[in-house]
């Protein structure tokens, strides 16, 4: 055994270049496979945070509402809460109960729920307005929030004192109270109000300003003589804090300008948190409403815990009891739309993990082929020594053990170093299961070296002589093709499925099977045209083309292994490019369907004069308006009616991306008879069961007849309206009603930047909400998921090209000794260097060309399979599956890059082979 170790050591020190290359390859691959899950985990975590942060606080926070209920839970032990003693006595029990409920939840839900918040408020009531008010109707809602001081700054006055409740009927028996006259009861109530003093409140400074209410002055409640004293005003510390979303009319008053009822304002008036909830006698409102909520901590949820969090949230939102008060148990039921957000995140994770598994499987397949080539190359360099050992009695087990030991000595430290570097250089988390693949990478060289070592394979032999087609190969190839076909049929029969749960194993496996099947077909098919070409070249003068084509058929360089590397490498690169262009086009289409033009303005009413001003802005080529005529009855169905100018809409949307075109049958002017031409959306047509040529009745005015002249998908940019589209002029002529538009679609002139044009439009219309498809698409593509996907696709392209280069180089190096001896013999027969380079190029060129073409076709086929089996709308943000898009420039660049890399490797090997010393090669051939 000691002699074996010494021999192994001497073997390892010989031909150092190949072992060093193997070490570097293991270092690179182990680093990549260790970094890959860390990168994906980081992307998933950031995407989870991105999605939760994108939801409004009203949607994501966990909220419960207790109608007509004051939370009368028992007061906790003194000092349990941060409240003042009198506040703790009144509302401290509610805070403690909420905190205990949160503490009882499992992780990760417990960490997701922020510090509990709550308030109690009365219904709105009217207060007397000052003389000649700007706002005629002024309303207040009394509100209690013990945590208000943490979110506001007192800007004037002081905080209110607790109300003093005086019972006007104190000391009276029921009989005496019943016997009171109206005047006597009114007098008692007035005395109680006077004894209790005014009801002290604070308002937000903007509310006090809108109500024209000065600090220190009183207003009377309409319908009651209770005075309300404004003791102070406050401003929000952070107006964008989610706290204010749950407190409407608190930081700002709610103003309504009604043409019939005039202007009204509603504001929340905060009383002292020590208030016990008792209202003055004969107060216009007599009930209160309580809202409890847990703000969701945006960055508290890791991607790996999304499923657990969704299940825990579902259980948490079931009916439960918050505690037991004086009137019995306090039932509560929390609600949140966060579950929908988590479901969307889970779908995104399932889709991205499946797609990235497909992407990662390709480079791993090429890596295995490269490892096999490296093992064969190392064994070829060790062949003389191994043959000598076998001749002196060395068994196959000993030879394989020696090379496997050498492989472990080379790969284990390299794999460990690669994993450590990945952990140190990249942030993220690594689970023990993630290191399993790294361990397998460390074992691959040893396994490959042992598998390629056999005493019978150590002698040089002609690969093209003494061979007969093996029955085993036919069986294996037929099995591969059969399994691939069965898996493909099963996948296509299953149809499109939304991403859910774990990685889709079937969808991940089918591309690998397609790659292997393609390699089988390539190796079976490519000799046929090359053999035919060799037959043609045999009858021509010149030895280079004939001898090269004959060798390409009889002894292709490397056989199956370089074909696998080229086919899979090219297919992964093409798949990445095609999928990237498909997703990007899908995002652009989604944005255009939502916006409908280069710019979209919504919000205020746009009259003709205002539209003309916007159309005159430099850079605006055309403007189309869409008016919402409301939801009306159309042949018994409630549908949304929209009016527009058809010609203007077509002009604005002429250059739209992936949007439906307004049918040309819809033109300005009336239709046949008294009917108005109309276009139905596809959904409305299905609802009505109507089509082109049908007549519909609309309940507008005295009735309106419509002639259906077209059916289309939803009009891009119409928003929530647009079930039925009519010409605005024809609608006005038929009904006598004009619909002022609230939506404008703007076409930006060629060569103009939409952002710059929007800045100019803002000078004319500063209020309207503005959208542009480029901005919306850019925002979506800037999400962590989209960014991570693009980065992964780019890495897959680069890594595949690098591995293809390494595979080609190793293939050429493996055949270098035999090639050198052949060229030496041919050169003694008169072959010049140019002819020698041609023969060497023929070794790999036919297989490389066929493999690159097959890989390119496979790279387009796999995205087609993916689109037919998985719902990719999570990656585009749309409602429809994106169409397959092949960017010819990018695809051509990938194929051209592979061909250039292959040609460069062949050129280098031909130059090296043509420079070999003839005498040395002939002498080595005699020795072997």
PDB file of C-alpha atoms in Angstrom, residues 272-539:
ATOM      1  CA  UNK A 272     -58.645  62.762  26.724  1.00  0.00           C
ATOM      2  CA  UNK A 273     -57.657  59.052  26.676  1.00  0.00           C
ATOM      3  CA  UNK A 274     -58.816  58.910  30.311  1.00  0.00           C
ATOM      4  CA  UNK A 275     -62.416  59.246  29.104  1.00  0.00           C
ATOM      5  CA  UNK A 276     -64.567  56.345  30.275  1.00  0.00           C
ATOM      6  CA  UNK A 277     -66.823  56.414  27.232  1.00  0.00           C
ATOM      7  CA  UNK A 278     -69.909  57.912  28.877  1.00  0.00           C
ATOM      8  CA  UNK A 279     -71.545  60.556  26.697  1.00  0.00           C
ATOM      9  CA  UNK A 280     -73.553  63.550  27.962  1.00  0.00           C
ATOM     10  CA  UNK A 281     -77.253  63.050  28.311  1.00  0.00           C
ATOM     11  CA  UNK A 282     -79.249  63.575  25.108  1.00  0.00           C
ATOM     12  CA  UNK A 283     -76.062  63.677  23.045  1.00  0.00           C
ATOM     13  CA  UNK A 284     -76.927  63.283  19.330  1.00  0.00           C
ATOM     14  CA  UNK A 285     -74.965  60.004  19.112  1.00  0.00           C
ATOM     15  CA  UNK A 286     -75.010  57.242  21.679  1.00  0.00           C
ATOM     16  CA  UNK A 287     -72.724  54.482  20.388  1.00  0.00           C
ATOM     17  CA  UNK A 288     -69.009  53.985  19.818  1.00  0.00           C
ATOM     18  CA  UNK A 289     -66.947  51.831  17.503  1.00  0.00           C
ATOM     19  CA  UNK A 290     -63.579  50.276  18.343  1.00  0.00           C
ATOM     20  CA  UNK A 291     -60.834  49.439  15.885  1.00  0.00           C
ATOM     21  CA  UNK A 292     -57.883  47.239  16.854  1.00  0.00           C
ATOM     22  CA  UNK A 293     -54.975  46.494  14.582  1.00  0.00           C
ATOM     23  CA  UNK A 294     -51.482  45.100  14.360  1.00  0.00           C
ATOM     24  CA  UNK A 295     -49.218  46.907  11.887  1.00  0.00           C
ATOM     25  CA  UNK A 296     -47.325  44.324   9.861  1.00  0.00           C
ATOM     26  CA  UNK A 297     -43.537  44.567  10.164  1.00  0.00           C
ATOM     27  CA  UNK A 298     -42.530  44.785   6.517  1.00  0.00           C
ATOM     28  CA  UNK A 299     -39.082  43.159   6.725  1.00  0.00           C
ATOM     29  CA  UNK A 300     -39.840  40.541   9.375  1.00  0.00           C
ATOM     30  CA  UNK A 301     -40.790  37.650   7.059  1.00  0.00           C
ATOM     31  CA  UNK A 302     -38.193  35.478   5.332  1.00  0.00           C
ATOM     32  CA  UNK A 303     -39.098  33.858   2.034  1.00  0.00           C
ATOM     33  CA  UNK A 304     -38.677  30.365   3.424  1.00  0.00           C
ATOM     34  CA  UNK A 305     -41.438  31.061   5.988  1.00  0.00           C
ATOM     35  CA  UNK A 306     -44.099  32.377   3.592  1.00  0.00           C
ATOM     36  CA  UNK A 307     -46.199  29.194   3.599  1.00  0.00           C
ATOM     37  CA  UNK A 308     -46.091  28.922   7.401  1.00  0.00           C
ATOM     38  CA  UNK A 309     -47.007  32.586   7.783  1.00  0.00           C
ATOM     39  CA  UNK A 310     -49.983  32.223   5.410  1.00  0.00           C
ATOM     40  CA  UNK A 311     -51.315  29.220   7.335  1.00  0.00           C
ATOM     41  CA  UNK A 312     -50.831  30.942  10.710  1.00  0.00           C
ATOM     42  CA  UNK A 313     -52.538  34.101   9.462  1.00  0.00           C
ATOM     43  CA  UNK A 314     -55.538  32.063   8.305  1.00  0.00           C
ATOM     44  CA  UNK A 315     -55.891  30.584  11.792  1.00  0.00           C
ATOM     45  CA  UNK A 316     -55.389  33.984  13.422  1.00  0.00           C
ATOM     46  CA  UNK A 317     -58.226  35.561  11.436  1.00  0.00           C
ATOM     47  CA  UNK A 318     -60.757  33.022  12.701  1.00  0.00           C
ATOM     48  CA  UNK A 319     -63.233  34.210  15.378  1.00  0.00           C
ATOM     49  CA  UNK A 320     -61.697  34.302  18.861  1.00  0.00           C
ATOM     50  CA  UNK A 321     -62.079  35.973  22.257  1.00  0.00           C
ATOM     51  CA  UNK A 322     -59.871  38.898  23.207  1.00  0.00           C
ATOM     52  CA  UNK A 323     -60.769  38.712  26.903  1.00  0.00           C
ATOM     53  CA  UNK A 324     -63.610  38.886  29.382  1.00  0.00           C
ATOM     54  CA  UNK A 325     -65.040  42.201  30.525  1.00  0.00           C
ATOM     55  CA  UNK A 326     -67.872  43.311  32.758  1.00  0.00           C
ATOM     56  CA  UNK A 327     -70.453  42.389  30.140  1.00  0.00           C
ATOM     57  CA  UNK A 328     -68.906  38.996  29.335  1.00  0.00           C
ATOM     58  CA  UNK A 329     -66.445  37.687  26.713  1.00  0.00           C
ATOM     59  CA  UNK A 330     -65.252  40.185  24.113  1.00  0.00           C
ATOM     60  CA  UNK A 331     -65.454  38.418  20.726  1.00  0.00           C
ATOM     61  CA  UNK A 332     -63.121  39.644  18.017  1.00  0.00           C
ATOM     62  CA  UNK A 333     -62.302  38.641  14.470  1.00  0.00           C
ATOM     63  CA  UNK A 334     -59.273  40.044  12.725  1.00  0.00           C
ATOM     64  CA  UNK A 335     -59.054  40.413   8.960  1.00  0.00           C
ATOM     65  CA  UNK A 336     -56.273  41.173   6.495  1.00  0.00           C
ATOM     66  CA  UNK A 337     -55.573  41.023   2.772  1.00  0.00           C
ATOM     67  CA  UNK A 338     -52.010  39.972   3.557  1.00  0.00           C
ATOM     68  CA  UNK A 339     -52.966  36.378   2.780  1.00  0.00           C
ATOM     69  CA  UNK A 340     -53.430  37.306  -0.885  1.00  0.00           C
ATOM     70  CA  UNK A 341     -50.037  38.984  -0.928  1.00  0.00           C
ATOM     71  CA  UNK A 342     -48.420  35.891   0.595  1.00  0.00           C
ATOM     72  CA  UNK A 343     -50.173  33.667  -1.951  1.00  0.00           C
ATOM     73  CA  UNK A 344     -48.778  35.840  -4.740  1.00  0.00           C
ATOM     74  CA  UNK A 345     -45.300  35.632  -3.209  1.00  0.00           C
ATOM     75  CA  UNK A 346     -45.590  31.829  -2.948  1.00  0.00           C
ATOM     76  CA  UNK A 347     -46.618  31.659  -6.610  1.00  0.00           C
ATOM     77  CA  UNK A 348     -43.683  33.847  -7.600  1.00  0.00           C
ATOM     78  CA  UNK A 349     -41.315  31.649  -5.619  1.00  0.00           C
ATOM     79  CA  UNK A 350     -42.668  28.481  -7.218  1.00  0.00           C
ATOM     80  CA  UNK A 351     -42.362  29.904 -10.733  1.00  0.00           C
ATOM     81  CA  UNK A 352     -38.904  31.388 -10.229  1.00  0.00           C
ATOM     82  CA  UNK A 353     -37.572  28.280  -8.483  1.00  0.00           C
ATOM     83  CA  UNK A 354     -38.805  26.073 -11.346  1.00  0.00           C
ATOM     84  CA  UNK A 355     -37.428  28.359 -14.050  1.00  0.00           C
ATOM     85  CA  UNK A 356     -34.107  28.772 -12.267  1.00  0.00           C
ATOM     86  CA  UNK A 357     -33.900  25.026 -11.679  1.00  0.00           C
ATOM     87  CA  UNK A 358     -34.230  24.558 -15.442  1.00  0.00           C
ATOM     88  CA  UNK A 359     -31.545  27.178 -15.995  1.00  0.00           C
ATOM     89  CA  UNK A 360     -29.206  25.697 -13.390  1.00  0.00           C
ATOM     90  CA  UNK A 361     -29.630  22.129 -14.627  1.00  0.00           C
ATOM     91  CA  UNK A 362     -28.078  23.039 -17.982  1.00  0.00           C
ATOM     92  CA  UNK A 363     -24.723  24.319 -16.685  1.00  0.00           C
ATOM     93  CA  UNK A 364     -24.622  21.392 -14.260  1.00  0.00           C
ATOM     94  CA  UNK A 365     -25.022  19.012 -17.197  1.00  0.00           C
ATOM     95  CA  UNK A 366     -22.251  20.778 -19.097  1.00  0.00           C
ATOM     96  CA  UNK A 367     -20.152  20.692 -15.929  1.00  0.00           C
ATOM     97  CA  UNK A 368     -20.502  16.917 -15.677  1.00  0.00           C
ATOM     98  CA  UNK A 369     -19.446  16.613 -19.310  1.00  0.00           C
ATOM     99  CA  UNK A 370     -16.444  18.842 -18.652  1.00  0.00           C
ATOM    100  CA  UNK A 371     -15.505  16.806 -15.574  1.00  0.00           C
ATOM    101  CA  UNK A 372     -15.694  13.641 -17.672  1.00  0.00           C
ATOM    102  CA  UNK A 373     -13.497  15.226 -20.335  1.00  0.00           C
ATOM    103  CA  UNK A 374     -11.021  16.316 -17.656  1.00  0.00           C
ATOM    104  CA  UNK A 375     -10.957  12.799 -16.199  1.00  0.00           C
ATOM    105  CA  UNK A 376     -10.409  11.238 -19.620  1.00  0.00           C
ATOM    106  CA  UNK A 377      -7.675  13.772 -20.346  1.00  0.00           C
ATOM    107  CA  UNK A 378      -5.929  13.048 -17.054  1.00  0.00           C
ATOM    108  CA  UNK A 379      -6.151   9.294 -17.626  1.00  0.00           C
ATOM    109  CA  UNK A 380      -4.775   9.795 -21.141  1.00  0.00           C
ATOM    110  CA  UNK A 381      -1.781  11.656 -19.683  1.00  0.00           C
ATOM    111  CA  UNK A 382      -1.317   8.889 -17.101  1.00  0.00           C
ATOM    112  CA  UNK A 383      -1.760   6.076 -19.641  1.00  0.00           C
ATOM    113  CA  UNK A 384       1.932   5.009 -19.960  1.00  0.00           C
ATOM    114  CA  UNK A 385       2.381   4.715 -16.208  1.00  0.00           C
ATOM    115  CA  UNK A 386      -0.968   3.029 -15.691  1.00  0.00           C
ATOM    116  CA  UNK A 387      -0.251   0.563 -18.507  1.00  0.00           C
ATOM    117  CA  UNK A 388       3.066  -0.310 -16.876  1.00  0.00           C
ATOM    118  CA  UNK A 389       1.334  -0.935 -13.534  1.00  0.00           C
ATOM    119  CA  UNK A 390      -1.247  -3.140 -15.219  1.00  0.00           C
ATOM    120  CA  UNK A 391       1.496  -5.107 -17.026  1.00  0.00           C
ATOM    121  CA  UNK A 392       3.236  -5.725 -13.705  1.00  0.00           C
ATOM    122  CA  UNK A 393       0.122  -7.194 -12.088  1.00  0.00           C
ATOM    123  CA  UNK A 394      -1.857  -4.155 -11.002  1.00  0.00           C
ATOM    124  CA  UNK A 395      -5.568  -4.940 -10.814  1.00  0.00           C
ATOM    125  CA  UNK A 396      -8.306  -2.734 -12.113  1.00  0.00           C
ATOM    126  CA  UNK A 397      -9.457  -2.062  -8.564  1.00  0.00           C
ATOM    127  CA  UNK A 398      -5.985  -0.837  -7.597  1.00  0.00           C
ATOM    128  CA  UNK A 399      -5.749   1.435 -10.629  1.00  0.00           C
ATOM    129  CA  UNK A 400      -9.189   2.904 -10.041  1.00  0.00           C
ATOM    130  CA  UNK A 401      -8.467   3.358  -6.335  1.00  0.00           C
ATOM    131  CA  UNK A 402      -5.267   5.197  -7.084  1.00  0.00           C
ATOM    132  CA  UNK A 403      -6.908   7.643  -9.460  1.00  0.00           C
ATOM    133  CA  UNK A 404      -9.969   8.059  -7.207  1.00  0.00           C
ATOM    134  CA  UNK A 405      -7.636   8.905  -4.322  1.00  0.00           C
ATOM    135  CA  UNK A 406      -5.860  11.439  -6.494  1.00  0.00           C
ATOM    136  CA  UNK A 407      -9.234  12.916  -7.437  1.00  0.00           C
ATOM    137  CA  UNK A 408     -10.231  13.271  -3.776  1.00  0.00           C
ATOM    138  CA  UNK A 409      -6.897  14.851  -2.865  1.00  0.00           C
ATOM    139  CA  UNK A 410      -7.393  17.396  -5.645  1.00  0.00           C
ATOM    140  CA  UNK A 411     -11.120  18.084  -5.282  1.00  0.00           C
ATOM    141  CA  UNK A 412     -11.902  18.047  -1.550  1.00  0.00           C
ATOM    142  CA  UNK A 413      -9.711  21.049  -0.596  1.00  0.00           C
ATOM    143  CA  UNK A 414     -10.789  22.901  -3.759  1.00  0.00           C
ATOM    144  CA  UNK A 415     -14.483  22.298  -3.069  1.00  0.00           C
ATOM    145  CA  UNK A 416     -14.118  23.384   0.555  1.00  0.00           C
ATOM    146  CA  UNK A 417     -12.261  26.532  -0.502  1.00  0.00           C
ATOM    147  CA  UNK A 418     -14.920  27.361  -3.087  1.00  0.00           C
ATOM    148  CA  UNK A 419     -17.729  26.934  -0.545  1.00  0.00           C
ATOM    149  CA  UNK A 420     -15.927  29.053   2.058  1.00  0.00           C
ATOM    150  CA  UNK A 421     -15.285  31.826  -0.463  1.00  0.00           C
ATOM    151  CA  UNK A 422     -18.961  31.827  -1.502  1.00  0.00           C
ATOM    152  CA  UNK A 423     -20.096  32.088   2.132  1.00  0.00           C
ATOM    153  CA  UNK A 424     -17.615  34.848   2.950  1.00  0.00           C
ATOM    154  CA  UNK A 425     -18.140  36.944  -0.155  1.00  0.00           C
ATOM    155  CA  UNK A 426     -21.908  36.732  -0.542  1.00  0.00           C
ATOM    156  CA  UNK A 427     -24.518  37.644   2.084  1.00  0.00           C
ATOM    157  CA  UNK A 428     -27.363  35.278   2.696  1.00  0.00           C
ATOM    158  CA  UNK A 429     -28.130  32.020   4.426  1.00  0.00           C
ATOM    159  CA  UNK A 430     -26.939  28.508   3.689  1.00  0.00           C
ATOM    160  CA  UNK A 431     -28.877  25.515   4.937  1.00  0.00           C
ATOM    161  CA  UNK A 432     -27.137  22.167   5.491  1.00  0.00           C
ATOM    162  CA  UNK A 433     -29.123  20.748   2.571  1.00  0.00           C
ATOM    163  CA  UNK A 434     -27.648  23.436   0.310  1.00  0.00           C
ATOM    164  CA  UNK A 435     -24.152  22.030   0.885  1.00  0.00           C
ATOM    165  CA  UNK A 436     -25.182  18.596  -0.386  1.00  0.00           C
ATOM    166  CA  UNK A 437     -24.602  19.628  -3.990  1.00  0.00           C
ATOM    167  CA  UNK A 438     -21.215  21.091  -3.033  1.00  0.00           C
ATOM    168  CA  UNK A 439     -20.264  17.745  -1.506  1.00  0.00           C
ATOM    169  CA  UNK A 440     -21.332  15.944  -4.659  1.00  0.00           C
ATOM    170  CA  UNK A 441     -19.167  18.302  -6.730  1.00  0.00           C
ATOM    171  CA  UNK A 442     -16.208  17.348  -4.551  1.00  0.00           C
ATOM    172  CA  UNK A 443     -16.842  13.642  -5.233  1.00  0.00           C
ATOM    173  CA  UNK A 444     -17.417  13.929  -8.996  1.00  0.00           C
ATOM    174  CA  UNK A 445     -13.703  14.026 -10.055  1.00  0.00           C
ATOM    175  CA  UNK A 446     -12.933  10.900  -8.023  1.00  0.00           C
ATOM    176  CA  UNK A 447     -15.924   9.069  -9.501  1.00  0.00           C
ATOM    177  CA  UNK A 448     -15.098  10.188 -13.034  1.00  0.00           C
ATOM    178  CA  UNK A 449     -11.453   9.187 -12.741  1.00  0.00           C
ATOM    179  CA  UNK A 450     -12.369   5.766 -11.390  1.00  0.00           C
ATOM    180  CA  UNK A 451     -15.031   5.256 -14.061  1.00  0.00           C
ATOM    181  CA  UNK A 452     -12.715   6.097 -16.957  1.00  0.00           C
ATOM    182  CA  UNK A 453      -9.889   3.829 -15.758  1.00  0.00           C
ATOM    183  CA  UNK A 454      -9.764   0.223 -16.960  1.00  0.00           C
ATOM    184  CA  UNK A 455      -6.797  -2.061 -17.700  1.00  0.00           C
ATOM    185  CA  UNK A 456      -8.324  -2.940 -21.077  1.00  0.00           C
ATOM    186  CA  UNK A 457      -8.527   0.713 -22.053  1.00  0.00           C
ATOM    187  CA  UNK A 458      -4.908   1.589 -21.388  1.00  0.00           C
ATOM    188  CA  UNK A 459      -3.514   0.415 -24.765  1.00  0.00           C
ATOM    189  CA  UNK A 460      -3.707   2.647 -27.815  1.00  0.00           C
ATOM    190  CA  UNK A 461      -6.182   1.435 -30.427  1.00  0.00           C
ATOM    191  CA  UNK A 462      -7.892   2.624 -33.576  1.00  0.00           C
ATOM    192  CA  UNK A 463     -11.296   3.899 -32.636  1.00  0.00           C
ATOM    193  CA  UNK A 464     -12.646   3.351 -36.120  1.00  0.00           C
ATOM    194  CA  UNK A 465     -11.608  -0.305 -36.487  1.00  0.00           C
ATOM    195  CA  UNK A 466     -13.086  -3.419 -34.977  1.00  0.00           C
ATOM    196  CA  UNK A 467     -16.309  -1.746 -33.912  1.00  0.00           C
ATOM    197  CA  UNK A 468     -19.814  -2.899 -34.511  1.00  0.00           C
ATOM    198  CA  UNK A 469     -22.923  -1.051 -33.541  1.00  0.00           C
ATOM    199  CA  UNK A 470     -23.821  -2.201 -30.051  1.00  0.00           C
ATOM    200  CA  UNK A 471     -27.303  -3.465 -29.309  1.00  0.00           C
ATOM    201  CA  UNK A 472     -27.044  -1.939 -25.839  1.00  0.00           C
ATOM    202  CA  UNK A 473     -26.622   1.531 -27.300  1.00  0.00           C
ATOM    203  CA  UNK A 474     -29.774   1.148 -29.404  1.00  0.00           C
ATOM    204  CA  UNK A 475     -31.744   0.002 -26.366  1.00  0.00           C
ATOM    205  CA  UNK A 476     -30.524   2.878 -24.215  1.00  0.00           C
ATOM    206  CA  UNK A 477     -31.191   5.460 -26.901  1.00  0.00           C
ATOM    207  CA  UNK A 478     -34.687   4.114 -27.559  1.00  0.00           C
ATOM    208  CA  UNK A 479     -35.389   4.182 -23.834  1.00  0.00           C
ATOM    209  CA  UNK A 480     -34.223   7.802 -23.589  1.00  0.00           C
ATOM    210  CA  UNK A 481     -36.363   8.883 -26.533  1.00  0.00           C
ATOM    211  CA  UNK A 482     -39.391   6.985 -25.218  1.00  0.00           C
ATOM    212  CA  UNK A 483     -39.147   8.458 -21.723  1.00  0.00           C
ATOM    213  CA  UNK A 484     -38.677  11.947 -23.173  1.00  0.00           C
ATOM    214  CA  UNK A 485     -41.710  11.599 -25.424  1.00  0.00           C
ATOM    215  CA  UNK A 486     -43.862  10.252 -22.597  1.00  0.00           C
ATOM    216  CA  UNK A 487     -42.826  13.054 -20.222  1.00  0.00           C
ATOM    217  CA  UNK A 488     -43.439  15.693 -22.907  1.00  0.00           C
ATOM    218  CA  UNK A 489     -46.902  14.339 -23.730  1.00  0.00           C
ATOM    219  CA  UNK A 490     -47.780  14.160 -20.040  1.00  0.00           C
ATOM    220  CA  UNK A 491     -46.638  17.738 -19.522  1.00  0.00           C
ATOM    221  CA  UNK A 492     -48.556  19.105 -22.512  1.00  0.00           C
ATOM    222  CA  UNK A 493     -51.708  17.203 -21.544  1.00  0.00           C
ATOM    223  CA  UNK A 494     -51.513  18.691 -18.072  1.00  0.00           C
ATOM    224  CA  UNK A 495     -51.747  22.180 -19.531  1.00  0.00           C
ATOM    225  CA  UNK A 496     -50.819  25.500 -17.984  1.00  0.00           C
ATOM    226  CA  UNK A 497     -50.681  25.425 -14.209  1.00  0.00           C
ATOM    227  CA  UNK A 498     -50.090  28.330 -11.823  1.00  0.00           C
ATOM    228  CA  UNK A 499     -46.989  28.106  -9.695  1.00  0.00           C
ATOM    229  CA  UNK A 500     -47.763  26.720  -6.271  1.00  0.00           C
ATOM    230  CA  UNK A 501     -45.887  24.850  -3.608  1.00  0.00           C
ATOM    231  CA  UNK A 502     -42.536  23.336  -4.413  1.00  0.00           C
ATOM    232  CA  UNK A 503     -40.518  23.330  -7.623  1.00  0.00           C
ATOM    233  CA  UNK A 504     -42.366  21.638 -10.491  1.00  0.00           C
ATOM    234  CA  UNK A 505     -40.303  18.451 -10.862  1.00  0.00           C
ATOM    235  CA  UNK A 506     -41.960  17.334 -14.094  1.00  0.00           C
ATOM    236  CA  UNK A 507     -41.405  20.679 -15.770  1.00  0.00           C
ATOM    237  CA  UNK A 508     -37.816  20.719 -14.509  1.00  0.00           C
ATOM    238  CA  UNK A 509     -37.111  17.201 -15.768  1.00  0.00           C
ATOM    239  CA  UNK A 510     -38.549  17.542 -19.278  1.00  0.00           C
ATOM    240  CA  UNK A 511     -35.928  20.080 -20.518  1.00  0.00           C
ATOM    241  CA  UNK A 512     -33.136  17.774 -19.306  1.00  0.00           C
ATOM    242  CA  UNK A 513     -34.703  14.833 -21.107  1.00  0.00           C
ATOM    243  CA  UNK A 514     -35.097  16.949 -24.241  1.00  0.00           C
ATOM    244  CA  UNK A 515     -31.406  17.878 -24.047  1.00  0.00           C
ATOM    245  CA  UNK A 516     -30.308  14.253 -23.712  1.00  0.00           C
ATOM    246  CA  UNK A 517     -32.656  13.184 -26.515  1.00  0.00           C
ATOM    247  CA  UNK A 518     -31.285  15.952 -28.717  1.00  0.00           C
ATOM    248  CA  UNK A 519     -27.732  14.735 -28.075  1.00  0.00           C
ATOM    249  CA  UNK A 520     -28.769  11.206 -29.061  1.00  0.00           C
ATOM    250  CA  UNK A 521     -30.316  12.464 -32.283  1.00  0.00           C
ATOM    251  CA  UNK A 522     -27.286  14.618 -33.043  1.00  0.00           C
ATOM    252  CA  UNK A 523     -24.851  11.729 -32.706  1.00  0.00           C
ATOM    253  CA  UNK A 524     -27.100   9.516 -34.822  1.00  0.00           C
ATOM    254  CA  UNK A 525     -27.872  12.109 -37.479  1.00  0.00           C
ATOM    255  CA  UNK A 526     -24.673  14.083 -37.978  1.00  0.00           C
ATOM    256  CA  UNK A 527     -22.595  11.227 -39.546  1.00  0.00           C
ATOM    257  CA  UNK A 528     -25.117  10.901 -42.391  1.00  0.00           C
ATOM    258  CA  UNK A 529     -24.481  14.233 -44.138  1.00  0.00           C
ATOM    259  CA  UNK A 530     -20.773  14.120 -43.278  1.00  0.00           C
ATOM    260  CA  UNK A 531     -20.468  10.602 -44.736  1.00  0.00           C
ATOM    261  CA  UNK A 532     -22.256  11.747 -47.880  1.00  0.00           C
ATOM    262  CA  UNK A 533     -19.926  14.732 -48.073  1.00  0.00           C
ATOM    263  CA  UNK A 534     -16.927  12.436 -47.677  1.00  0.00           C
ATOM    264  CA  UNK A 535     -18.206  10.341 -50.599  1.00  0.00           C
ATOM    265  CA  UNK A 536     -18.389  13.446 -52.759  1.00  0.00           C
ATOM    266  CA  UNK A 537     -14.953  14.678 -51.679  1.00  0.00           C
ATOM    267  CA  UNK A 538     -13.379  11.268 -52.374  1.00  0.00           C
ATOM    268  CA  UNK A 539     -13.750  11.866 -56.097  1.00  0.00           C
TER     269      UNK A 539
END
